[in-house]
């Protein structure tokens, strides 16, 4: 699972360079996110604009990532494509995560 | 209208093989000009159903096979999934499969248990039969229901 990061002020934006986060890639995604966020950034934004499909295993892996970051660090989501947005809404996980339309919005809001 | 075969394939019951099969199915649906929202519903419901076969149906058994057939009917897309794994527990087949509880603390948020809830939500009809040690699951997606479902 290919991830890349950019850091703006206190915010680390992690871009997922994969079309699917599914049962076949959920564990790789979790491991890659642990390594990518080992920097200790307090505010992590997962940029999912390149991801077209997430199943319940992928959703579980994103929840696991949030738990791994712990109470003191925040994980937001950004750039949800239609089928990915649908999964978050149907499972009510959209009430758990702060979801931004664009990753850059998350930086601005967090800074203010 | 005579049913039109869109897809007939067999996949090994592993996460990787199912993911590959689903990508082929998505391509076939797009090439058949099924609209994006309906394609999204079919792909999500099939992913959850096939992942369940891998994780539960064939759990602690050698990975068997999953056979998939998709037909375009005049009013619906019909998906048939057949496997030789364990039977599907009855309570999961009831409409209104519960959404896992999100109300607890941060550390108790569920990381699974959404599969059947999503299958029910995304399909218009579900039929299931256990025949001769095989599971026969049929998912129907009405073609004019696209506006109602997301």
XYZ file of C-alpha atoms in Angstrom:
262
model
C 0.000 0.000 0.000
C 1.608 3.211 -1.203
C 1.205 6.269 1.034
C 2.766 9.701 0.757
C 2.712 12.591 3.206
C 2.914 16.341 3.234
C 3.103 18.323 6.457
C 1.628 21.804 6.791
C 2.181 23.412 10.176
C 0.954 20.771 12.655
C -1.052 18.808 10.106
C 0.194 15.716 8.283
C -1.785 14.967 5.132
C -1.476 11.320 4.087
C -2.427 10.525 0.504
C -3.453 6.929 -0.217
C -2.155 5.939 -3.637
C -4.484 2.951 -4.109
C -7.841 2.562 -5.822
C -9.203 0.119 -3.231
C -8.940 -0.370 0.528
C -10.582 -3.770 0.801
C -10.298 -7.100 2.614
C -7.223 -7.947 0.527
C -5.352 -4.769 1.459
C -6.762 -3.797 4.890
C -3.847 -5.198 6.912
C -1.257 -3.635 4.609
C -3.087 -0.329 4.909
C -3.061 -0.495 8.730
C 0.653 -1.346 8.816
C 1.533 1.355 6.299
C -0.469 3.955 8.263
C 1.301 3.018 11.507
C 4.666 3.532 9.853
C 3.600 6.731 8.078
C 2.237 8.363 11.263
C 5.189 7.346 13.459
C 6.309 10.963 13.015
C 3.954 11.814 15.872
C 1.976 14.560 14.104
C -0.942 15.621 16.311
C -3.332 16.119 13.415
C -3.447 13.566 10.616
C -5.660 13.970 7.552
C -6.259 10.923 5.407
C -6.665 12.091 1.828
C -8.867 9.462 0.155
C -9.421 11.333 -3.106
C -7.687 8.577 -5.085
C -9.643 5.744 -3.449
C -12.729 4.589 -5.345
C -13.787 1.630 -3.212
C -13.794 0.808 0.503
C -15.525 -2.284 1.889
C -16.280 -3.028 5.556
C -12.763 -4.430 6.077
C -11.263 -1.223 4.692
C -13.573 0.799 6.908
C -12.452 -1.295 9.895
C -8.814 -0.606 9.015
C -9.448 3.157 8.978
C -11.180 2.916 12.385
C -8.251 0.856 13.690
C -5.864 3.571 12.496
C -7.820 6.196 14.417
C -7.706 4.075 17.579
C -3.976 3.482 17.119
C -3.336 7.233 17.010
C -5.014 7.437 20.422
C -7.055 10.065 22.208
C -4.470 12.823 22.003
C -4.060 12.743 18.231
C -6.775 13.466 15.695
C -7.510 11.632 12.436
C -9.672 13.460 9.894
C -10.742 12.288 6.457
C -10.813 14.245 3.213
C -11.682 13.884 -0.459
C -14.189 11.033 -0.205
C -15.324 9.792 -3.619
C -19.041 8.876 -3.984
C -18.896 5.144 -3.184
C -16.526 5.702 -0.271
C -18.683 8.519 1.123
C -21.687 6.175 0.897
C -20.038 3.546 3.129
C -19.233 6.137 5.804
C -22.774 7.528 5.759
C -24.550 4.143 5.797
C -22.518 2.866 8.735
C -22.879 6.225 10.555
C -19.091 6.470 10.708
C -19.554 9.952 9.223
C -20.659 10.938 12.754
C -17.369 9.697 14.242
C -14.887 11.282 11.854
C -14.456 14.887 10.878
C -14.775 14.731 7.083
C -13.496 17.521 4.822
C -14.257 18.000 1.164
C -10.626 18.770 0.375
C -7.520 17.972 2.406
C -6.439 21.636 2.294
C -9.687 22.599 4.107
C -8.603 20.456 7.053
C -5.341 22.383 7.347
C -7.061 25.741 7.300
C -9.703 24.774 9.830
C -7.231 23.227 12.211
C -4.971 26.281 12.093
C -7.772 28.709 12.947
C -36.470 -10.273 -22.397
C -34.157 -13.240 -22.278
C -31.692 -12.937 -19.404
C -28.343 -11.802 -20.657
C -25.302 -13.391 -19.076
C -22.942 -10.672 -18.044
C -20.437 -12.505 -15.861
C -19.751 -16.120 -14.985
C -16.604 -16.750 -13.044
C -15.104 -18.902 -10.341
C -12.734 -17.519 -7.774
C -10.625 -19.118 -5.091
C -11.956 -18.140 -1.667
C -9.060 -15.900 -0.670
C -9.081 -12.148 -0.061
C -6.727 -11.548 -2.957
C -8.655 -13.658 -5.470
C -11.972 -12.064 -4.425
C -10.516 -8.570 -4.835
C -9.319 -9.494 -8.323
C -12.724 -10.992 -9.232
C -14.502 -7.848 -8.022
C -12.298 -5.650 -10.205
C -13.200 -7.798 -13.226
C -16.890 -7.586 -12.289
C -16.713 -3.802 -11.957
C -15.177 -3.583 -15.433
C -17.925 -5.808 -16.881
C -20.660 -3.671 -15.264
C -19.125 -0.457 -16.599
C -18.751 -1.960 -20.089
C -22.424 -3.024 -19.975
C -23.265 0.638 -19.254
C -24.868 -0.089 -15.900
C -25.040 3.294 -14.199
C -22.407 4.242 -11.654
C -24.666 4.242 -8.606
C -26.059 0.770 -9.382
C -22.567 -0.527 -10.162
C -21.445 0.811 -6.771
C -24.299 -0.973 -4.982
C -23.616 -4.275 -6.740
C -19.890 -4.093 -6.091
C -20.291 -3.299 -2.380
C -22.919 -5.997 -1.736
C -20.893 -8.589 -3.665
C -17.690 -7.625 -1.847
C -19.350 -8.097 1.532
C -21.008 -11.385 0.528
C -17.824 -12.829 -0.969
C -15.639 -11.621 1.908
C -18.042 -13.403 4.276
C -17.547 -16.639 2.363
C -13.760 -16.263 2.719
C -13.817 -15.242 6.390
C -16.677 -17.350 7.744
C -17.875 -19.889 5.166
C -14.461 -21.430 4.640
C -12.950 -20.410 8.000
C -10.506 -23.063 9.248
C -10.995 -25.079 6.086
C -8.853 -25.190 2.969
C -9.819 -22.289 0.709
C -12.545 -23.579 -1.578
C -14.197 -21.960 -4.560
C -16.764 -19.215 -5.000
C -18.844 -19.286 -8.173
C -20.426 -16.077 -9.365
C -22.947 -15.415 -12.082
C -24.458 -12.066 -13.023
C -27.430 -11.770 -15.367
C -29.143 -8.704 -16.716
C -32.905 -9.206 -16.507
C -35.464 -6.752 -17.856
C -36.117 -5.200 -14.454
C -33.181 -6.227 -12.328
C -29.573 -7.255 -12.189
C -29.392 -10.734 -10.669
C -26.262 -11.884 -8.854
C -25.833 -15.529 -7.889
C -23.070 -16.562 -5.530
C -22.473 -20.238 -4.788
C -19.984 -21.812 -2.392
C -19.386 -25.031 -0.471
C -18.644 -23.411 2.876
C -20.597 -23.456 6.127
C -24.273 -22.442 6.020
C -25.138 -18.784 6.539
C -26.741 -18.331 10.004
C -30.469 -17.563 9.687
C -30.472 -14.373 11.756
C -28.103 -12.670 9.311
C -30.548 -13.173 6.464
C -33.351 -11.237 8.160
C -33.840 -7.755 6.836
C -32.921 -5.178 9.392
C -29.594 -6.739 10.356
C -28.413 -4.354 13.042
C -25.738 -1.749 12.614
C -22.972 -2.197 15.215
C -23.211 0.191 18.161
C -21.117 3.354 17.762
C -22.188 4.942 21.037
C -19.404 3.619 23.257
C -16.062 5.239 23.885
C -13.463 5.844 21.222
C -11.632 2.609 22.083
C -14.686 0.402 21.664
C -15.637 1.603 18.175
C -16.415 -1.418 15.998
C -13.915 -2.433 13.302
C -16.250 -4.990 11.744
C -19.742 -6.404 11.799
C -21.033 -4.157 9.023
C -21.131 -6.756 6.250
C -24.709 -8.043 6.348
C -26.077 -4.620 7.218
C -24.510 -3.300 3.997
C -25.677 -6.286 1.917
C -29.288 -5.720 3.033
C -29.064 -1.995 2.507
C -27.640 -2.207 -0.990
C -29.883 -4.964 -2.386
C -33.595 -4.958 -3.175
C -34.129 -8.679 -2.605
C -32.114 -11.491 -1.078
C -32.801 -15.189 -1.584
C -30.826 -17.903 0.114
C -30.950 -21.657 -0.092
C -28.797 -24.383 1.377
C -28.767 -27.237 -1.128
C -26.581 -30.338 -1.008
C -23.893 -28.752 1.193
C -23.829 -25.652 -0.969
C -24.844 -22.082 -0.229
C -26.866 -20.429 -2.973
C -27.192 -16.716 -2.414
C -29.119 -14.597 -4.876
C -29.039 -10.800 -4.743
C -31.451 -8.743 -6.817
C -30.929 -5.091 -7.709
C -33.938 -3.451 -9.360
C -32.848 -1.265 -12.210
C -35.415 1.481 -11.582
C -34.659 1.661 -7.860
C -31.469 3.585 -8.477
C -33.099 6.817 -7.394
C -34.216 5.386 -4.057
C -31.007 3.689 -3.086
C -27.653 5.331 -3.068
